[in-house]
Amino acid sequence: MSRIAAAVVLAGLLLIPPALDSYQVYLLSLTLVWSLLALSMGLLVGFVGEINFGQAGFVGIAAYVSSLLRIDFGISFWLAAPVALAAVVLVAALIGVITLRLRGPFFVLVTLAFGEIVRIVLANWQDVTNGPIGLRGIAPPEGLFGIDFAGKLAFYYLALVVTVATSVALAVIVRSRTGRLLVALREDELLAAFVGVAVMRQKVIGLCISAVVAGLGGVLIGPLLSVISPGQFTIFASVDMLVMVIVGGVGTLSGPLIGAVFLVYVPEVVQFAHEYRPVLMGALLILATMFLPGGLVGLMRAMVARGGVRPSVGAGGVRGG
Amino acid sequence: MIAQQLANGVVLGSIYALSALGFTLIFGAARVVNFAYGALLMLGGFATLLLTQSAGLGFFVALPLAMLIMAGAGVLVFYLVVRPVLGRGDLAVLLVTTGLLYILREGAIIVFGTEPRQIDMGVEGIVEIGDVVITNQRLVVIGCLVVLVGLLYVVLYRLRIGKALRAVAQNRAGAEAIGLNINRVTAFAFAVSGGLACAAGGLLGAIYAAEPDMGDLPLLKSFVIVIFGGLGSVPGAIVGGLAIGLIETLSGAYISFAFKDGFTFVVLIAVLLFRPTGLFSSRMT
Amino acid sequence: MAAEPLLQVAGLGKRFAGLVAVDDVSFTADRGEIVGLIGPNGAGKTTTFNLVSGRFAPSSGRIRLDGIDIVGLRPDRIVALGLARTFQGTRIFPGLSVEENLRIPLLARAGADERAAAERVREVLAFVGLAALRDSIGGSLAYAHQSLLGIGMALMRRPALLLLDEPFAGMNPAETRAAAAMVRRIRAEGISVLLVEHDVAAVMETCDRIVVLNQGRKIAEGTPGEIHRDPAVIEAYLGADVDA
């Protein structure tokens, strides 16, 4: 059932965009980038059982490192992107080793501080980052294998390939040894430790995978918007990702994707004044946590399947750590 | 010079201590972290501002009144937002209180604007002790800490509900077993917490300014302080608050003013690095 | 090497914020032995259990498993050295199926062989009598079944020593007899057992040797017969309200 749905959606995403105007194509690309970010947060909340308010810091590091390598050193996008991802993984591993032994609120606090530190560095390391103004005129990715990525549509397809490949890779990881151990950890960390799970190592691995996915979103943001600045990578962006995950559905991979679509298009359709967006996010966070523990995905499952369907490994809803 | 900085540090530390007290009480009673706490502090600041400015009350009438109002707000937060998800684990509480933080903080920006506004305390003049100069306003801050801590001890050690609160904080299951109404006790903790947040907000608004993001740093610092002093510990919050106030003032004066907030986080990370097992076990028991 | 006991606890002590919970406790458990840890409420037996299993770090003393000092090791390292434990009441992964619950201990070990894992799951399911519930979600099981699943998880990696945390709690006499039989079957598999328990009668019937704690100190050690007659034990239990 969900496979058919996924195939239909994918076919639509492949075939329809050439018929759309360039703003619509841009919106779709933006949704894809947000999908990556939401997936990265979803992995953390749903499988590692932690919230990272500094997730946007990972995104920012990837965006800045990749763009600076291109602007300052003339390195091609295709080389700069993997370097940026490696940098993000390194930072994530370091952060993880230091902080993941802290539980619940302590971990959250340190991630908050991490996010702030990244923002402060981006805004104040004037010589390198150009301060609060940020970087401008970031070019589309250079052509590769005869494919030109200069157009909005070509970039859209690039983002689509990255998002689909990431989703598939995460689906595999979630069912792998690491994914299953992470689910056990999320269910009961103390018990997991005493049946032999190396808790810290698994959590650091989980954080690193999540950081790679966030980094993928980060390297795409520069070319998509052509401008990056510290203001894009604040705790607000992290909370946006969190809202996408909670509204979409915790502990699933389709949840963050659906949440991203929902949260990019709803304000677009309703034309909320910009200043009301954070209030809306806060309200959605409370309402979804209280009344929609399975998120939109859980709601759809409940409507489609009336009994007989086994809950999947990850269908845990919001659980405590 | 150093005596002057110490005095400034105690003033700042008093506000931090008040703020951390309210924060740690909720953790003690309910084992949850209230991320909306900074927003309550900010609302307390604006409540005090409105009562002095619009209602024309004196600061020392307006502040207790605002504290009562915010105590009520704390109870509302508990019953409307926190209690419905209380059985669902830390993450759920974190999510709803983060949501509330967003609504209140951004709502305040829409309602009040981002412009900082100072609360008029109606106290002027300075006191000189040797070569240390302190404004009377700042002495009021220290006085408020002393009075409120005294009141808090009366509440916690003399009143029935306060004793119940301590019982719940020490042994939740035991307190439930002897028939204490945990919900009522927790609601009371939220009330006291709201009052203390308001006191911190009102004083911050008077010596600095009331603005929508004024609760952000006190929230972070309360976190640091309760980690410093031990989650749920009242004396820990007072000592921790004063210590952080002093660290910040001294490092700001002698090392670097621009990065004075950063030093708090350095302390935090150092504490977390060297005492992780202590923190870990404090959550297990 | 064979002369050395499987578990050696020497001079174990634990202080919580000035309160001495365990004070200079020493005992051993040999291979193939079932050792019981009893004592009145607040005697420090649960703390001792948590120290031996590596949940808390002792303030003083040594714990050696098969000659290796395990003090300060991470739980997963201790498990890898052959020590497994259960938890009071029931503690399982409630959202996972019975089979997946049993798989986690094996997955936790790097380089697990899939076929051997499937075989071990079948063995343990049969051993604890949960074969019919293999696909049920852990959280949906009855209390007794959850506690069996907890024991099954602890057995998955064939530990040398199994620590059982109040295995007879909340059981009626018939269930207690069945659980005691299970403990003896575990021993028959070549696994030593250390259990902490309130139910003194059940411990007397099940264990080869009993260690009695009172107020954090060891007051007696011996066979059930010896413990039964020990005046210090009788004094401790009579003086401190025998709990049912």
PDB file of C-alpha atoms in Angstrom, chain A residues 4-265:
ATOM      1  CA  ILE A   4       2.292   2.086  -4.282  1.00  0.00           C
ATOM      2  CA  ALA A   5       1.703   5.470  -2.713  1.00  0.00           C
ATOM      3  CA  ALA A   6       5.436   6.167  -2.703  1.00  0.00           C
ATOM      4  CA  ALA A   7       5.698   5.140  -6.379  1.00  0.00           C
ATOM      5  CA  VAL A   8       2.812   7.434  -7.337  1.00  0.00           C
ATOM      6  CA  VAL A   9       4.324  10.372  -5.433  1.00  0.00           C
ATOM      7  CA  LEU A  10       7.738   9.742  -6.974  1.00  0.00           C
ATOM      8  CA  ALA A  11       6.287   9.548 -10.471  1.00  0.00           C
ATOM      9  CA  GLY A  12       4.520  12.844  -9.850  1.00  0.00           C
ATOM     10  CA  LEU A  13       7.723  14.448  -8.558  1.00  0.00           C
ATOM     11  CA  LEU A  14       9.560  13.267 -11.685  1.00  0.00           C
ATOM     12  CA  LEU A  15       6.987  14.107 -14.323  1.00  0.00           C
ATOM     13  CA  ILE A  16       5.064  17.181 -13.187  1.00  0.00           C
ATOM     14  CA  PRO A  17       7.756  19.833 -12.436  1.00  0.00           C
ATOM     15  CA  PRO A  18       8.703  20.542 -16.092  1.00  0.00           C
ATOM     16  CA  ALA A  19       5.143  21.821 -16.517  1.00  0.00           C
ATOM     17  CA  LEU A  20       5.373  24.193 -13.523  1.00  0.00           C
ATOM     18  CA  ASP A  21       6.524  27.794 -13.422  1.00  0.00           C
ATOM     19  CA  SER A  22       9.917  28.527 -11.924  1.00  0.00           C
ATOM     20  CA  TYR A  23       8.551  29.728  -8.543  1.00  0.00           C
ATOM     21  CA  GLN A  24       6.685  26.464  -8.094  1.00  0.00           C
ATOM     22  CA  VAL A  25       9.842  24.542  -8.978  1.00  0.00           C
ATOM     23  CA  TYR A  26      11.765  26.618  -6.419  1.00  0.00           C
ATOM     24  CA  LEU A  27       9.137  25.825  -3.781  1.00  0.00           C
ATOM     25  CA  LEU A  28       9.482  22.128  -4.539  1.00  0.00           C
ATOM     26  CA  SER A  29      13.275  22.342  -4.228  1.00  0.00           C
ATOM     27  CA  LEU A  30      12.867  24.194  -0.944  1.00  0.00           C
ATOM     28  CA  THR A  31      10.528  21.452   0.289  1.00  0.00           C
ATOM     29  CA  LEU A  32      13.107  18.824  -0.635  1.00  0.00           C
ATOM     30  CA  VAL A  33      15.834  20.611   1.299  1.00  0.00           C
ATOM     31  CA  TRP A  34      13.517  20.954   4.309  1.00  0.00           C
ATOM     32  CA  SER A  35      12.695  17.259   3.907  1.00  0.00           C
ATOM     33  CA  LEU A  36      16.370  16.421   4.359  1.00  0.00           C
ATOM     34  CA  LEU A  37      16.568  18.610   7.447  1.00  0.00           C
ATOM     35  CA  ALA A  38      13.373  17.123   8.875  1.00  0.00           C
ATOM     36  CA  LEU A  39      14.669  13.607   8.155  1.00  0.00           C
ATOM     37  CA  SER A  40      17.846  14.382  10.055  1.00  0.00           C
ATOM     38  CA  MET A  41      15.863  15.606  13.076  1.00  0.00           C
ATOM     39  CA  GLY A  42      13.426  12.698  12.719  1.00  0.00           C
ATOM     40  CA  LEU A  43      16.265  10.219  12.958  1.00  0.00           C
ATOM     41  CA  LEU A  44      17.416  11.887  16.147  1.00  0.00           C
ATOM     42  CA  VAL A  45      14.029  12.207  17.836  1.00  0.00           C
ATOM     43  CA  GLY A  46      12.589   8.936  16.631  1.00  0.00           C
ATOM     44  CA  PHE A  47      15.585   6.642  16.790  1.00  0.00           C
ATOM     45  CA  VAL A  48      18.160   8.182  19.089  1.00  0.00           C
ATOM     46  CA  GLY A  49      15.436   9.560  21.370  1.00  0.00           C
ATOM     47  CA  GLU A  50      17.004  13.004  21.728  1.00  0.00           C
ATOM     48  CA  ILE A  51      16.166  16.517  20.612  1.00  0.00           C
ATOM     49  CA  ASN A  52      18.954  18.610  19.165  1.00  0.00           C
ATOM     50  CA  PHE A  53      18.278  22.345  19.252  1.00  0.00           C
ATOM     51  CA  GLY A  54      21.654  22.798  17.562  1.00  0.00           C
ATOM     52  CA  GLN A  55      20.746  20.763  14.494  1.00  0.00           C
ATOM     53  CA  ALA A  56      20.686  23.956  12.429  1.00  0.00           C
ATOM     54  CA  GLY A  57      24.318  24.374  13.494  1.00  0.00           C
ATOM     55  CA  PHE A  58      25.199  21.250  11.497  1.00  0.00           C
ATOM     56  CA  VAL A  59      23.294  22.656   8.536  1.00  0.00           C
ATOM     57  CA  GLY A  60      25.089  25.976   8.859  1.00  0.00           C
ATOM     58  CA  ILE A  61      28.532  24.393   9.085  1.00  0.00           C
ATOM     59  CA  ALA A  62      27.884  22.374   5.932  1.00  0.00           C
ATOM     60  CA  ALA A  63      26.465  25.373   4.071  1.00  0.00           C
ATOM     61  CA  TYR A  64      29.337  27.686   5.043  1.00  0.00           C
ATOM     62  CA  VAL A  65      32.171  25.192   4.575  1.00  0.00           C
ATOM     63  CA  SER A  66      30.965  24.101   1.132  1.00  0.00           C
ATOM     64  CA  SER A  67      30.223  27.642  -0.048  1.00  0.00           C
ATOM     65  CA  LEU A  68      33.480  29.106   1.310  1.00  0.00           C
ATOM     66  CA  LEU A  69      35.532  26.366  -0.338  1.00  0.00           C
ATOM     67  CA  ARG A  70      33.869  27.272  -3.629  1.00  0.00           C
ATOM     68  CA  ILE A  71      34.040  31.050  -3.269  1.00  0.00           C
ATOM     69  CA  ASP A  72      37.482  31.417  -1.638  1.00  0.00           C
ATOM     70  CA  PHE A  73      39.318  28.488  -3.176  1.00  0.00           C
ATOM     71  CA  GLY A  74      37.425  27.909  -6.419  1.00  0.00           C
ATOM     72  CA  ILE A  75      36.848  24.282  -5.561  1.00  0.00           C
ATOM     73  CA  SER A  76      34.043  22.559  -7.457  1.00  0.00           C
ATOM     74  CA  PHE A  77      30.736  21.913  -5.696  1.00  0.00           C
ATOM     75  CA  TRP A  78      31.239  18.195  -6.168  1.00  0.00           C
ATOM     76  CA  LEU A  79      34.464  18.266  -4.175  1.00  0.00           C
ATOM     77  CA  ALA A  80      33.409  20.926  -1.674  1.00  0.00           C
ATOM     78  CA  ALA A  81      30.232  19.072  -0.673  1.00  0.00           C
ATOM     79  CA  PRO A  82      31.939  15.877   0.567  1.00  0.00           C
ATOM     80  CA  VAL A  83      34.552  17.950   2.431  1.00  0.00           C
ATOM     81  CA  ALA A  84      31.747  19.908   4.108  1.00  0.00           C
ATOM     82  CA  LEU A  85      29.978  16.674   5.047  1.00  0.00           C
ATOM     83  CA  ALA A  86      33.178  15.286   6.536  1.00  0.00           C
ATOM     84  CA  ALA A  87      33.561  18.460   8.584  1.00  0.00           C
ATOM     85  CA  VAL A  88      30.018  18.114   9.896  1.00  0.00           C
ATOM     86  CA  VAL A  89      30.531  14.467  10.857  1.00  0.00           C
ATOM     87  CA  LEU A  90      33.704  15.400  12.691  1.00  0.00           C
ATOM     88  CA  VAL A  91      31.915  18.117  14.669  1.00  0.00           C
ATOM     89  CA  ALA A  92      28.970  15.800  15.361  1.00  0.00           C
ATOM     90  CA  ALA A  93      31.230  13.023  16.624  1.00  0.00           C
ATOM     91  CA  LEU A  94      33.013  15.458  18.910  1.00  0.00           C
ATOM     92  CA  ILE A  95      29.765  16.933  20.227  1.00  0.00           C
ATOM     93  CA  GLY A  96      28.344  13.455  20.616  1.00  0.00           C
ATOM     94  CA  VAL A  97      31.241  12.066  22.606  1.00  0.00           C
ATOM     95  CA  ILE A  98      31.108  15.035  24.961  1.00  0.00           C
ATOM     96  CA  THR A  99      27.380  15.407  25.367  1.00  0.00           C
ATOM     97  CA  LEU A 100      25.487  12.200  24.628  1.00  0.00           C
ATOM     98  CA  ARG A 101      26.202  10.750  28.036  1.00  0.00           C
ATOM     99  CA  LEU A 102      24.062  13.569  29.389  1.00  0.00           C
ATOM    100  CA  ARG A 103      20.428  12.701  29.689  1.00  0.00           C
ATOM    101  CA  GLY A 104      17.295  14.469  28.532  1.00  0.00           C
ATOM    102  CA  PRO A 105      17.344  18.131  29.547  1.00  0.00           C
ATOM    103  CA  PHE A 106      21.134  18.283  29.946  1.00  0.00           C
ATOM    104  CA  PHE A 107      21.747  17.082  26.423  1.00  0.00           C
ATOM    105  CA  VAL A 108      19.150  19.509  25.099  1.00  0.00           C
ATOM    106  CA  LEU A 109      20.797  22.404  26.917  1.00  0.00           C
ATOM    107  CA  VAL A 110      24.226  21.659  25.525  1.00  0.00           C
ATOM    108  CA  THR A 111      22.833  21.369  21.997  1.00  0.00           C
ATOM    109  CA  LEU A 112      21.188  24.731  22.536  1.00  0.00           C
ATOM    110  CA  ALA A 113      24.559  26.162  23.543  1.00  0.00           C
ATOM    111  CA  PHE A 114      26.217  24.484  20.538  1.00  0.00           C
ATOM    112  CA  GLY A 115      23.697  26.019  18.143  1.00  0.00           C
ATOM    113  CA  GLU A 116      24.280  29.433  19.704  1.00  0.00           C
ATOM    114  CA  ILE A 117      28.053  29.044  19.457  1.00  0.00           C
ATOM    115  CA  VAL A 118      27.850  28.182  15.753  1.00  0.00           C
ATOM    116  CA  ARG A 119      25.631  31.207  15.140  1.00  0.00           C
ATOM    117  CA  ILE A 120      27.939  33.498  17.123  1.00  0.00           C
ATOM    118  CA  VAL A 121      30.996  32.270  15.240  1.00  0.00           C
ATOM    119  CA  LEU A 122      29.270  32.656  11.859  1.00  0.00           C
ATOM    120  CA  ALA A 123      28.116  36.161  12.756  1.00  0.00           C
ATOM    121  CA  ASN A 124      31.408  37.364  14.285  1.00  0.00           C
ATOM    122  CA  TRP A 125      34.249  35.683  12.410  1.00  0.00           C
ATOM    123  CA  GLN A 126      34.041  38.598  10.009  1.00  0.00           C
ATOM    124  CA  ASP A 127      37.214  37.850   7.983  1.00  0.00           C
ATOM    125  CA  VAL A 128      36.069  34.411   6.956  1.00  0.00           C
ATOM    126  CA  THR A 129      32.287  34.369   7.107  1.00  0.00           C
ATOM    127  CA  ASN A 130      31.611  37.985   6.148  1.00  0.00           C
ATOM    128  CA  GLY A 131      29.705  38.419   9.415  1.00  0.00           C
ATOM    129  CA  PRO A 132      25.945  38.924   9.691  1.00  0.00           C
ATOM    130  CA  ILE A 133      25.630  39.801   5.989  1.00  0.00           C
ATOM    131  CA  GLY A 134      26.732  36.313   5.009  1.00  0.00           C
ATOM    132  CA  LEU A 135      27.745  35.018   1.623  1.00  0.00           C
ATOM    133  CA  ARG A 136      26.145  36.179  -1.592  1.00  0.00           C
ATOM    134  CA  GLY A 137      26.082  35.038  -5.192  1.00  0.00           C
ATOM    135  CA  ILE A 138      26.586  31.347  -4.511  1.00  0.00           C
ATOM    136  CA  ALA A 139      26.590  29.700  -7.925  1.00  0.00           C
ATOM    137  CA  PRO A 140      24.611  26.602  -8.903  1.00  0.00           C
ATOM    138  CA  PRO A 141      26.639  23.368  -8.879  1.00  0.00           C
ATOM    139  CA  GLU A 142      29.076  23.003 -11.787  1.00  0.00           C
ATOM    140  CA  GLY A 143      28.084  20.660 -14.595  1.00  0.00           C
ATOM    141  CA  LEU A 144      28.842  16.992 -14.081  1.00  0.00           C
ATOM    142  CA  PHE A 145      28.875  14.133 -16.629  1.00  0.00           C
ATOM    143  CA  GLY A 146      27.511  16.521 -19.232  1.00  0.00           C
ATOM    144  CA  ILE A 147      24.548  17.496 -17.035  1.00  0.00           C
ATOM    145  CA  ASP A 148      24.139  21.223 -16.515  1.00  0.00           C
ATOM    146  CA  PHE A 149      22.758  22.244 -13.099  1.00  0.00           C
ATOM    147  CA  ALA A 150      22.452  25.944 -13.791  1.00  0.00           C
ATOM    148  CA  GLY A 151      18.690  25.893 -14.323  1.00  0.00           C
ATOM    149  CA  LYS A 152      16.136  25.746 -11.520  1.00  0.00           C
ATOM    150  CA  LEU A 153      14.661  22.552 -12.894  1.00  0.00           C
ATOM    151  CA  ALA A 154      18.027  20.757 -13.100  1.00  0.00           C
ATOM    152  CA  PHE A 155      18.768  21.760  -9.525  1.00  0.00           C
ATOM    153  CA  TYR A 156      15.357  20.494  -8.497  1.00  0.00           C
ATOM    154  CA  TYR A 157      16.149  17.081  -9.955  1.00  0.00           C
ATOM    155  CA  LEU A 158      19.489  17.067  -8.151  1.00  0.00           C
ATOM    156  CA  ALA A 159      17.730  17.784  -4.848  1.00  0.00           C
ATOM    157  CA  LEU A 160      15.175  15.094  -5.657  1.00  0.00           C
ATOM    158  CA  VAL A 161      17.872  12.496  -6.293  1.00  0.00           C
ATOM    159  CA  VAL A 162      19.649  13.411  -3.050  1.00  0.00           C
ATOM    160  CA  THR A 163      16.411  13.280  -1.030  1.00  0.00           C
ATOM    161  CA  VAL A 164      15.236   9.983  -2.506  1.00  0.00           C
ATOM    162  CA  ALA A 165      18.658   8.383  -2.130  1.00  0.00           C
ATOM    163  CA  THR A 166      18.859   9.619   1.476  1.00  0.00           C
ATOM    164  CA  SER A 167      15.380   8.296   2.272  1.00  0.00           C
ATOM    165  CA  VAL A 168      16.267   4.880   0.840  1.00  0.00           C
ATOM    166  CA  ALA A 169      19.581   4.816   2.689  1.00  0.00           C
ATOM    167  CA  LEU A 170      17.858   5.744   5.961  1.00  0.00           C
ATOM    168  CA  ALA A 171      15.220   3.061   5.408  1.00  0.00           C
ATOM    169  CA  VAL A 172      18.043   0.530   5.108  1.00  0.00           C
ATOM    170  CA  ILE A 173      19.887   1.911   8.139  1.00  0.00           C
ATOM    171  CA  VAL A 174      16.762   1.865  10.287  1.00  0.00           C
ATOM    172  CA  ARG A 175      16.356  -1.866   9.625  1.00  0.00           C
ATOM    173  CA  SER A 176      20.057  -2.565  10.095  1.00  0.00           C
ATOM    174  CA  ARG A 177      21.828  -3.586  13.293  1.00  0.00           C
ATOM    175  CA  THR A 178      22.470   0.069  14.170  1.00  0.00           C
ATOM    176  CA  GLY A 179      18.841   1.053  13.614  1.00  0.00           C
ATOM    177  CA  ARG A 180      17.481  -1.817  15.690  1.00  0.00           C
ATOM    178  CA  LEU A 181      19.886  -1.117  18.532  1.00  0.00           C
ATOM    179  CA  LEU A 182      18.901   2.548  18.436  1.00  0.00           C
ATOM    180  CA  VAL A 183      15.236   1.614  18.714  1.00  0.00           C
ATOM    181  CA  ALA A 184      16.062  -0.569  21.718  1.00  0.00           C
ATOM    182  CA  LEU A 185      17.967   2.354  23.239  1.00  0.00           C
ATOM    183  CA  ARG A 186      15.054   4.675  22.713  1.00  0.00           C
ATOM    184  CA  GLU A 187      12.702   2.150  24.315  1.00  0.00           C
ATOM    185  CA  ASP A 188      14.816   1.682  27.449  1.00  0.00           C
ATOM    186  CA  GLU A 189      18.381   2.905  27.631  1.00  0.00           C
ATOM    187  CA  LEU A 190      19.227   1.336  30.986  1.00  0.00           C
ATOM    188  CA  LEU A 191      17.955  -2.075  29.959  1.00  0.00           C
ATOM    189  CA  ALA A 192      19.774  -1.794  26.625  1.00  0.00           C
ATOM    190  CA  ALA A 193      23.046  -1.140  28.443  1.00  0.00           C
ATOM    191  CA  PHE A 194      22.527  -4.198  30.628  1.00  0.00           C
ATOM    192  CA  VAL A 195      21.820  -6.539  27.741  1.00  0.00           C
ATOM    193  CA  GLY A 196      25.151  -5.449  26.311  1.00  0.00           C
ATOM    194  CA  VAL A 197      24.465  -2.491  23.998  1.00  0.00           C
ATOM    195  CA  ALA A 198      27.363  -0.013  23.870  1.00  0.00           C
ATOM    196  CA  VAL A 199      24.995   2.884  24.481  1.00  0.00           C
ATOM    197  CA  MET A 200      27.337   5.785  23.820  1.00  0.00           C
ATOM    198  CA  ARG A 201      28.805   4.330  20.641  1.00  0.00           C
ATOM    199  CA  GLN A 202      25.384   3.674  19.129  1.00  0.00           C
ATOM    200  CA  LYS A 203      24.133   7.134  20.033  1.00  0.00           C
ATOM    201  CA  VAL A 204      27.208   8.827  18.582  1.00  0.00           C
ATOM    202  CA  ILE A 205      26.764   6.813  15.386  1.00  0.00           C
ATOM    203  CA  GLY A 206      23.107   7.884  15.311  1.00  0.00           C
ATOM    204  CA  LEU A 207      24.058  11.532  15.807  1.00  0.00           C
ATOM    205  CA  CYS A 208      26.685  11.331  13.054  1.00  0.00           C
ATOM    206  CA  ILE A 209      24.231   9.817  10.570  1.00  0.00           C
ATOM    207  CA  SER A 210      21.742  12.513  11.473  1.00  0.00           C
ATOM    208  CA  ALA A 211      24.440  15.164  10.994  1.00  0.00           C
ATOM    209  CA  VAL A 212      25.313  13.841   7.517  1.00  0.00           C
ATOM    210  CA  VAL A 213      21.676  14.152   6.463  1.00  0.00           C
ATOM    211  CA  ALA A 214      21.476  17.664   7.924  1.00  0.00           C
ATOM    212  CA  GLY A 215      24.736  18.443   6.111  1.00  0.00           C
ATOM    213  CA  LEU A 216      23.294  17.271   2.799  1.00  0.00           C
ATOM    214  CA  GLY A 217      20.517  19.796   3.263  1.00  0.00           C
ATOM    215  CA  GLY A 218      23.167  22.371   4.168  1.00  0.00           C
ATOM    216  CA  VAL A 219      25.268  21.957   1.044  1.00  0.00           C
ATOM    217  CA  LEU A 220      22.147  22.338  -1.111  1.00  0.00           C
ATOM    218  CA  ILE A 221      20.921  25.505   0.615  1.00  0.00           C
ATOM    219  CA  GLY A 222      23.669  27.762  -0.774  1.00  0.00           C
ATOM    220  CA  PRO A 223      23.082  26.976  -4.442  1.00  0.00           C
ATOM    221  CA  LEU A 224      19.294  26.948  -3.921  1.00  0.00           C
ATOM    222  CA  LEU A 225      19.025  30.389  -2.320  1.00  0.00           C
ATOM    223  CA  SER A 226      22.333  31.781  -3.697  1.00  0.00           C
ATOM    224  CA  VAL A 227      22.606  33.598  -0.312  1.00  0.00           C
ATOM    225  CA  ILE A 228      23.430  32.270   3.133  1.00  0.00           C
ATOM    226  CA  SER A 229      23.633  34.194   6.388  1.00  0.00           C
ATOM    227  CA  PRO A 230      23.916  33.337  10.118  1.00  0.00           C
ATOM    228  CA  GLY A 231      20.258  34.194  10.668  1.00  0.00           C
ATOM    229  CA  GLN A 232      19.183  31.145   8.683  1.00  0.00           C
ATOM    230  CA  PHE A 233      20.848  28.709  11.050  1.00  0.00           C
ATOM    231  CA  THR A 234      19.435  29.674  14.442  1.00  0.00           C
ATOM    232  CA  ILE A 235      17.473  27.682  16.955  1.00  0.00           C
ATOM    233  CA  PHE A 236      14.338  28.787  15.042  1.00  0.00           C
ATOM    234  CA  ALA A 237      15.362  26.580  12.136  1.00  0.00           C
ATOM    235  CA  SER A 238      15.973  23.680  14.528  1.00  0.00           C
ATOM    236  CA  VAL A 239      12.530  24.140  16.055  1.00  0.00           C
ATOM    237  CA  ASP A 240      11.012  24.262  12.560  1.00  0.00           C
ATOM    238  CA  MET A 241      12.591  20.867  11.861  1.00  0.00           C
ATOM    239  CA  LEU A 242      11.285  19.575  15.169  1.00  0.00           C
ATOM    240  CA  VAL A 243       7.765  20.746  14.368  1.00  0.00           C
ATOM    241  CA  MET A 244       7.937  18.991  10.996  1.00  0.00           C
ATOM    242  CA  VAL A 245       8.918  15.752  12.716  1.00  0.00           C
ATOM    243  CA  ILE A 246       6.259  15.954  15.422  1.00  0.00           C
ATOM    244  CA  VAL A 247       3.489  17.041  13.059  1.00  0.00           C
ATOM    245  CA  GLY A 248       4.513  14.443  10.478  1.00  0.00           C
ATOM    246  CA  GLY A 249       5.034  11.548  12.866  1.00  0.00           C
ATOM    247  CA  VAL A 250       7.829  10.496  15.213  1.00  0.00           C
ATOM    248  CA  GLY A 251       9.633   7.215  14.706  1.00  0.00           C
ATOM    249  CA  THR A 252       8.882   6.945  10.985  1.00  0.00           C
ATOM    250  CA  LEU A 253      10.693   8.132   7.884  1.00  0.00           C
ATOM    251  CA  SER A 254       7.595   9.235   5.999  1.00  0.00           C
ATOM    252  CA  GLY A 255       6.597  11.464   8.932  1.00  0.00           C
ATOM    253  CA  PRO A 256       9.349  14.072   8.534  1.00  0.00           C
ATOM    254  CA  LEU A 257       8.799  14.123   4.751  1.00  0.00           C
ATOM    255  CA  ILE A 258       5.088  14.752   5.143  1.00  0.00           C
ATOM    256  CA  GLY A 259       5.777  17.274   7.904  1.00  0.00           C
ATOM    257  CA  ALA A 260       8.155  19.186   5.615  1.00  0.00           C
ATOM    258  CA  VAL A 261       5.583  19.359   2.818  1.00  0.00           C
ATOM    259  CA  PHE A 262       2.918  20.441   5.280  1.00  0.00           C
ATOM    260  CA  LEU A 263       5.005  23.190   6.822  1.00  0.00           C
ATOM    261  CA  VAL A 264       6.404  24.620   3.595  1.00  0.00           C
ATOM    262  CA  TYR A 265       3.061  24.717   1.806  1.00  0.00           C
TER     263      TYR A 265
END
